[in-house]
mmCIF file of C-alpha atoms and ligand atoms in Angstrom:
data_model
loop_
_atom_site.group_PDB
_atom_site.id
_atom_site.type_symbol
_atom_site.label_atom_id
_atom_site.label_comp_id
_atom_site.label_asym_id
_atom_site.label_seq_id
_atom_site.Cartn_x
_atom_site.Cartn_y
_atom_site.Cartn_z
ATOM 1 C CA MET L 1 30.932 19.795 -0.658
ATOM 2 C CA SER L 2 31.778 22.720 1.543
ATOM 3 C CA ASP L 3 28.041 23.066 2.422
ATOM 4 C CA THR L 4 28.071 19.577 3.935
ATOM 5 C CA PRO L 5 27.836 19.829 7.663
ATOM 6 C CA LYS L 6 30.832 18.818 9.643
ATOM 7 C CA THR L 7 30.991 16.645 12.716
ATOM 8 C CA ASP L 8 32.501 18.209 15.698
ATOM 9 C CA HIS L 9 35.508 15.863 15.613
ATOM 10 C CA ALA L 10 38.699 17.580 14.947
ATOM 11 C CA TYR L 11 42.078 15.923 15.380
ATOM 12 C CA ASP L 12 45.196 18.002 14.859
ATOM 13 C CA GLY L 13 43.156 20.384 12.800
ATOM 14 C CA ILE L 14 41.707 17.639 10.578
ATOM 15 C CA GLU L 15 37.930 17.849 10.478
ATOM 16 C CA GLU L 16 35.358 15.292 9.307
ATOM 17 C CA PHE L 17 32.317 15.823 7.042
ATOM 18 C CA ASP L 18 29.100 14.465 8.392
ATOM 19 C CA ASN L 19 27.989 12.150 5.515
ATOM 20 C CA PRO L 20 25.667 9.512 7.087
ATOM 21 C CA LEU L 21 25.075 6.269 5.234
ATOM 22 C CA PRO L 22 21.790 6.289 3.220
ATOM 23 C CA GLY L 23 18.758 4.972 5.114
ATOM 24 C CA TRP L 24 18.177 2.107 2.739
ATOM 25 C CA TRP L 25 21.729 0.904 3.303
ATOM 26 C CA LYS L 26 21.313 0.918 7.047
ATOM 27 C CA TRP L 27 18.040 -0.938 6.811
ATOM 28 C CA LEU L 28 19.550 -3.594 4.590
ATOM 29 C CA PHE L 29 22.379 -3.947 7.071
ATOM 30 C CA VAL L 30 19.942 -4.314 10.003
ATOM 31 C CA ALA L 31 17.656 -6.624 7.995
ATOM 32 C CA SER L 32 20.527 -8.965 7.113
ATOM 33 C CA ILE L 33 21.581 -9.194 10.723
ATOM 34 C CA VAL L 34 18.009 -9.996 11.793
ATOM 35 C CA PHE L 35 17.779 -12.531 8.945
ATOM 36 C CA SER L 36 21.011 -14.348 9.679
ATOM 37 C CA PRO L 37 20.041 -16.313 12.849
ATOM 38 C CA PHE L 38 16.985 -17.730 11.122
ATOM 39 C CA TYR L 39 19.031 -18.654 8.054
ATOM 40 C CA TRP L 40 21.650 -20.242 10.287
ATOM 41 C CA MET L 41 19.078 -22.114 12.305
ATOM 42 C CA PHE L 42 17.341 -23.422 9.158
ATOM 43 C CA TYR L 43 20.361 -24.635 7.209
ATOM 44 C CA HIS L 44 23.019 -25.275 9.857
ATOM 45 C CA GLY L 45 20.914 -25.947 12.959
ATOM 46 C CA GLY L 46 21.413 -29.677 12.610
ATOM 47 C CA ALA L 47 17.926 -30.605 11.214
ATOM 48 C CA SER L 48 18.632 -33.478 8.892
ATOM 49 C CA GLY L 49 18.130 -33.039 5.210
ATOM 50 C CA ARG L 50 18.582 -29.247 5.156
ATOM 51 C CA SER L 51 22.303 -28.625 5.012
ATOM 52 C CA VAL L 52 23.734 -27.703 1.685
ATOM 53 C CA GLU L 53 25.573 -31.009 1.770
ATOM 54 C CA ASP L 54 22.383 -33.040 2.360
ATOM 55 C CA LEU L 55 20.559 -31.096 -0.353
ATOM 56 C CA TYR L 56 23.433 -31.762 -2.719
ATOM 57 C CA ASN L 57 23.396 -35.440 -1.979
ATOM 58 C CA VAL L 58 19.642 -35.645 -2.520
ATOM 59 C CA ALA L 59 19.937 -33.791 -5.827
ATOM 60 C CA LEU L 60 22.858 -36.116 -6.808
ATOM 61 C CA ALA L 61 20.854 -39.252 -6.008
ATOM 62 C CA GLU L 62 17.905 -37.921 -7.922
ATOM 63 C CA ASN L 63 20.111 -37.104 -10.868
ATOM 64 C CA THR L 64 21.643 -40.618 -10.821
ATOM 65 C CA ARG L 65 18.210 -42.158 -10.701
ATOM 66 C CA LYS L 66 17.238 -40.187 -13.794
ATOM 67 C CA GLN L 67 20.340 -41.232 -15.615
ATOM 68 C CA PHE L 68 19.615 -44.854 -14.657
ATOM 69 C CA GLU L 69 16.177 -44.470 -16.182
ATOM 70 C CA GLU L 70 17.805 -43.452 -19.410
ATOM 71 C CA ILE L 71 20.153 -46.363 -19.665
ATOM 72 C CA GLY L 72 17.620 -48.905 -18.246
ATOM 73 C CA GLU L 73 18.882 -51.803 -16.230
ATOM 74 C CA LEU L 74 22.327 -52.847 -17.327
ATOM 75 C CA LYS L 75 23.188 -56.524 -17.528
ATOM 76 C CA PRO L 76 26.334 -57.657 -15.812
ATOM 77 C CA ASP L 77 27.640 -59.422 -18.958
ATOM 78 C CA GLU L 78 30.885 -59.094 -20.830
ATOM 79 C CA ALA L 79 29.562 -56.976 -23.663
ATOM 80 C CA THR L 80 27.963 -54.355 -21.375
ATOM 81 C CA LEU L 81 31.003 -54.220 -19.179
ATOM 82 C CA ALA L 82 33.409 -53.819 -22.084
ATOM 83 C CA SER L 83 31.309 -51.068 -23.564
ATOM 84 C CA TYR L 84 30.883 -49.139 -20.323
ATOM 85 C CA MET L 85 34.673 -49.426 -19.618
ATOM 86 C CA ASN L 86 35.070 -46.956 -22.477
ATOM 87 C CA LYS L 87 32.387 -44.499 -21.431
ATOM 88 C CA GLY L 88 34.477 -42.081 -19.409
ATOM 89 C CA SER L 89 31.629 -40.260 -17.658
ATOM 90 C CA TRP L 90 29.977 -43.531 -16.661
ATOM 91 C CA VAL L 91 33.289 -44.884 -15.430
ATOM 92 C CA LYS L 92 33.370 -41.853 -13.180
ATOM 93 C CA VAL L 93 30.056 -42.893 -11.685
ATOM 94 C CA GLY L 94 31.583 -46.310 -11.104
ATOM 95 C CA GLN L 95 34.570 -44.566 -9.469
ATOM 96 C CA ALA L 96 32.224 -42.704 -7.127
ATOM 97 C CA VAL L 97 30.633 -45.983 -6.052
ATOM 98 C CA PHE L 98 34.104 -47.444 -5.513
ATOM 99 C CA ARG L 99 35.227 -44.445 -3.401
ATOM 100 C CA ALA L 100 32.048 -44.764 -1.338
ATOM 101 C CA ASN L 101 32.119 -48.460 -0.655
ATOM 102 C CA CYS L 102 35.367 -50.189 -1.548
ATOM 103 C CA VAL L 103 38.399 -48.150 -0.535
ATOM 104 C CA SER L 104 38.434 -49.384 3.133
ATOM 105 C CA CYS L 105 39.530 -52.816 1.823
ATOM 106 C CA HIS L 106 40.897 -52.210 -1.645
ATOM 107 C CA GLY L 107 42.650 -48.802 -1.174
ATOM 108 C CA ARG L 108 41.777 -45.525 -2.698
ATOM 109 C CA GLU L 109 43.305 -46.294 -6.074
ATOM 110 C CA GLY L 110 42.574 -50.056 -5.845
ATOM 111 C CA GLU L 111 46.116 -50.802 -4.674
ATOM 112 C CA GLY L 112 44.787 -53.308 -2.118
ATOM 113 C CA LYS L 113 44.656 -53.395 1.684
ATOM 114 C CA VAL L 114 42.733 -56.241 3.286
ATOM 115 C CA GLY L 115 41.437 -56.972 -0.170
ATOM 116 C CA PRO L 116 43.652 -57.814 -3.145
ATOM 117 C CA ASN L 117 45.346 -55.351 -5.402
ATOM 118 C CA LEU L 118 43.097 -54.535 -8.293
ATOM 119 C CA THR L 119 45.679 -52.676 -10.353
ATOM 120 C CA ASP L 120 47.966 -55.602 -11.278
ATOM 121 C CA GLU L 121 47.439 -58.374 -13.788
ATOM 122 C CA ALA L 122 46.743 -61.180 -11.286
ATOM 123 C CA TYR L 123 43.332 -62.149 -9.935
ATOM 124 C CA LYS L 124 42.064 -64.791 -7.430
ATOM 125 C CA ASN L 125 38.429 -64.984 -8.385
ATOM 126 C CA VAL L 126 38.352 -63.419 -11.801
ATOM 127 C CA ALA L 127 39.183 -64.979 -15.152
ATOM 128 C CA ASN L 128 37.121 -62.687 -17.421
ATOM 129 C CA LEU L 129 35.269 -59.375 -17.231
ATOM 130 C CA GLU L 130 31.990 -60.987 -16.218
ATOM 131 C CA ASP L 131 33.602 -62.539 -13.170
ATOM 132 C CA ILE L 132 34.203 -59.031 -11.655
ATOM 133 C CA ALA L 133 30.464 -58.434 -11.522
ATOM 134 C CA LYS L 134 29.926 -62.014 -10.267
ATOM 135 C CA VAL L 135 32.358 -61.451 -7.355
ATOM 136 C CA LEU L 136 30.456 -58.286 -6.545
ATOM 137 C CA ILE L 137 27.065 -59.920 -6.718
ATOM 138 C CA ASN L 138 27.942 -63.071 -4.756
ATOM 139 C CA GLY L 139 30.888 -61.992 -2.637
ATOM 140 C CA ALA L 140 34.111 -64.073 -2.369
ATOM 141 C CA GLY L 141 36.511 -65.586 0.083
ATOM 142 C CA ASN L 142 33.708 -66.897 2.308
ATOM 143 C CA GLY L 143 32.411 -63.408 2.888
ATOM 144 C CA ALA L 144 35.820 -61.701 3.291
ATOM 145 C CA MET L 145 34.713 -59.874 0.173
ATOM 146 C CA PRO L 146 31.088 -59.024 1.019
ATOM 147 C CA LYS L 147 28.230 -59.499 -1.531
ATOM 148 C CA TRP L 148 26.811 -56.263 -2.835
ATOM 149 C CA SER L 149 23.710 -57.408 -4.701
ATOM 150 C CA ASN L 150 21.484 -56.232 -1.786
ATOM 151 C CA ARG L 151 23.366 -52.975 -1.204
ATOM 152 C CA LEU L 152 23.972 -51.552 -4.643
ATOM 153 C CA HIS L 153 21.685 -50.892 -7.598
ATOM 154 C CA PRO L 154 22.364 -53.409 -10.408
ATOM 155 C CA ASN L 155 23.603 -50.525 -12.560
ATOM 156 C CA GLU L 156 25.989 -49.446 -9.825
ATOM 157 C CA ILE L 157 27.404 -52.996 -9.826
ATOM 158 C CA VAL L 158 27.984 -52.895 -13.539
ATOM 159 C CA LEU L 159 29.531 -49.377 -13.402
ATOM 160 C CA VAL L 160 31.799 -50.138 -10.495
ATOM 161 C CA SER L 161 32.825 -53.331 -12.205
ATOM 162 C CA ALA L 162 33.676 -51.388 -15.317
ATOM 163 C CA TYR L 163 35.659 -48.997 -13.213
ATOM 164 C CA VAL L 164 37.529 -51.855 -11.492
ATOM 165 C CA ALA L 165 38.307 -53.315 -14.933
ATOM 166 C CA THR L 166 39.935 -50.013 -15.943
ATOM 167 C CA LEU L 167 42.171 -50.156 -12.918
ATOM 168 C CA ARG L 168 43.873 -53.279 -14.252
ATOM 169 C CA GLY L 169 47.465 -52.645 -15.241
ATOM 170 C CA THR L 170 47.685 -49.221 -13.571
ATOM 171 C CA ASN L 171 49.998 -50.893 -11.047
ATOM 172 C CA VAL L 172 49.695 -48.264 -8.336
ATOM 173 C CA ASP L 173 52.875 -47.834 -6.276
ATOM 174 C CA GLY L 174 53.011 -49.434 -2.847
ATOM 175 C CA GLY L 175 50.219 -51.864 -3.634
ATOM 176 C CA ARG L 176 49.788 -55.369 -2.320
ATOM 177 C CA PRO L 177 51.810 -57.970 -4.173
ATOM 178 C CA PRO L 178 49.908 -59.840 -6.868
ATOM 179 C CA GLU L 179 47.744 -62.752 -5.807
ATOM 180 C CA GLY L 180 46.142 -65.452 -7.878
ATOM 181 C CA ARG L 181 46.996 -66.014 -11.514
ATOM 182 C CA THR L 182 47.683 -63.716 -14.403
ATOM 183 C CA ILE L 183 44.692 -63.721 -16.692
ATOM 184 C CA ALA L 184 44.080 -63.089 -20.382
ATOM 185 C CA PRO L 185 43.609 -59.407 -21.418
ATOM 186 C CA TRP L 186 40.116 -57.985 -21.402
ATOM 187 C CA PRO L 187 38.205 -58.272 -24.622
ATOM 188 C CA ALA L 188 38.255 -55.221 -26.925
ATOM 189 C CA ALA L 189 35.324 -52.860 -26.613
ATOM 190 C CA PRO L 190 32.400 -53.536 -28.850
ATOM 191 C CA ALA L 191 32.176 -51.424 -32.009
ATOM 192 C CA GLU L 192 31.254 -47.782 -31.275
ATOM 193 C CA SER L 193 27.896 -47.895 -33.101
ATOM 194 C CA ASP L 194 26.718 -50.668 -30.762
ATOM 195 C CA ALA L 195 27.786 -48.670 -27.733
ATOM 196 C CA ASP L 196 26.026 -45.583 -28.976
ATOM 197 C CA ALA L 197 22.764 -47.423 -29.612
ATOM 198 C CA GLU L 198 22.861 -48.696 -26.086
ATOM 199 C CA SER L 199 23.153 -45.298 -24.510
ATOM 200 C CA ASP L 200 23.346 -41.748 -25.507
ATOM 201 C CA ALA L 201 23.121 -40.680 -21.931
ATOM 202 C CA ASP L 202 26.065 -38.697 -20.671
ATOM 203 C CA PRO L 203 25.956 -38.090 -16.940
ATOM 204 C CA ALA L 204 28.532 -35.406 -16.949
ATOM 205 C CA GLY L 205 26.667 -33.716 -19.754
ATOM 206 C CA ASP L 206 29.936 -32.660 -21.415
ATOM 207 C CA ASN L 207 30.296 -35.497 -23.908
ATOM 208 C CA THR L 208 33.924 -36.024 -22.998
ATOM 209 C CA ASP L 209 35.112 -39.586 -22.871
ATOM 210 C CA ASP L 210 38.448 -39.104 -21.326
ATOM 211 C CA GLY L 211 38.850 -42.636 -20.192
ATOM 212 C CA LYS L 212 39.119 -41.912 -16.433
HETATM 213 C C1 HEC P 301 35.394 -55.793 3.949
HETATM 214 C C2 HEC P 301 36.433 -55.688 2.918
HETATM 215 C C3 HEC P 301 36.079 -55.480 1.477
HETATM 216 C C4 HEC P 301 35.247 -54.562 0.912
HETATM 217 C C5 HEC P 301 34.452 -53.423 1.539
HETATM 218 C C6 HEC P 301 35.292 -54.799 -0.516
HETATM 219 N N1 HEC P 301 36.096 -55.854 -0.787
HETATM 220 FE FE1 HEC P 301 36.491 -56.642 -2.604
HETATM 221 N N2 HEC P 301 37.575 -58.163 -1.709
HETATM 222 C C7 HEC P 301 37.859 -58.236 -0.435
HETATM 223 C C8 HEC P 301 38.648 -59.462 -0.180
HETATM 224 C C9 HEC P 301 39.191 -59.926 1.169
HETATM 225 C C10 HEC P 301 38.770 -60.068 -1.457
HETATM 226 C C11 HEC P 301 39.535 -61.392 -1.743
HETATM 227 C C12 HEC P 301 38.581 -62.549 -1.547
HETATM 228 C C13 HEC P 301 39.287 -63.871 -1.650
HETATM 229 O O1 HEC P 301 40.335 -64.051 -1.009
HETATM 230 O O2 HEC P 301 38.862 -64.684 -2.496
HETATM 231 C C14 HEC P 301 38.120 -59.237 -2.388
HETATM 232 C C15 HEC P 301 38.040 -59.500 -3.727
HETATM 233 C C16 HEC P 301 37.518 -58.592 -4.648
HETATM 234 C C17 HEC P 301 37.601 -58.764 -6.109
HETATM 235 C C18 HEC P 301 38.238 -59.970 -6.772
HETATM 236 C C19 HEC P 301 39.721 -59.799 -6.863
HETATM 237 C C20 HEC P 301 40.434 -61.059 -7.186
HETATM 238 O O3 HEC P 301 41.681 -60.970 -7.246
HETATM 239 O O4 HEC P 301 39.822 -62.058 -7.432
HETATM 240 C C21 HEC P 301 37.066 -57.717 -6.684
HETATM 241 C C22 HEC P 301 36.953 -57.404 -8.187
HETATM 242 C C23 HEC P 301 36.624 -56.830 -5.591
HETATM 243 N N3 HEC P 301 36.904 -57.402 -4.425
HETATM 244 C C24 HEC P 301 35.970 -55.629 -5.852
HETATM 245 C C25 HEC P 301 35.412 -54.905 -4.815
HETATM 246 C C26 HEC P 301 34.533 -53.766 -5.066
HETATM 247 C C27 HEC P 301 34.224 -53.116 -6.329
HETATM 248 C C28 HEC P 301 34.100 -53.380 -3.823
HETATM 249 C C29 HEC P 301 33.180 -52.195 -3.477
HETATM 250 C C30 HEC P 301 31.829 -52.274 -3.989
HETATM 251 C C31 HEC P 301 34.768 -54.204 -2.803
HETATM 252 N N4 HEC P 301 35.494 -55.113 -3.444
HETATM 253 C C32 HEC P 301 34.586 -54.039 -1.472
HETATM 254 C C33 HEC P 301 37.502 -57.352 0.635
HETATM 255 C C34 HEC P 301 36.565 -56.336 0.390
#
């Protein structure tokens, strides 16, 4: 160490060894500075479809499409709805559809805003599970509740309906007061074996059915 040349700095008798950074380190440093504006321009320069967020959304849509291929086109009938209500990871897909399209009128947890509370036991246009999907497909209240058949994939309609069905009875605080009439409980889910035969696909890939 004592052979190492010293710089000519000396402060209060404290001297400094002259140990320059290795050449390769300096070049990496310079290269990353040169690289950065190009990186920035490509990913953050505002060109659509290139930001990390856009790429994520594209990948997500692609993933959803693949999952939909696996489950085929779901029918908006009672048996299908009842079985998907109990597939936690699919209910989450329904929840994502809800968060993207429905919260402006029904509230983030379904507690109701312009649209009725979906977390109580009373419904205006719904008497059974199938009616939820019907309301979504056809709209209700003379268009106050828009129709979604031309905006959502049929599977999205089934999955968001299943999600809405799971909200029943969660009675979120501060929700709109009940409207309509109290209806009979949802039917029990079909036997597990049926449900499994219908779909082994698990969008979250973790095989957890945690019911939310
Ligand atoms: C523009 C506001 C608006 C949006 C967006 C909206 N809704 Fe509605 N929704 C309403 C209104 C208003 C009603 C009540 C219609 C009536 O009075 O008959 C309603 C009724 C419903 C009902 C029937 C409730 C009952 O008590 O009969 C369901 C289920 C429902 N909406 C689900 C959804 C879902 C799921 C979405 C998202 C895909 C959604 N809504 C998006 C306004 C909206």
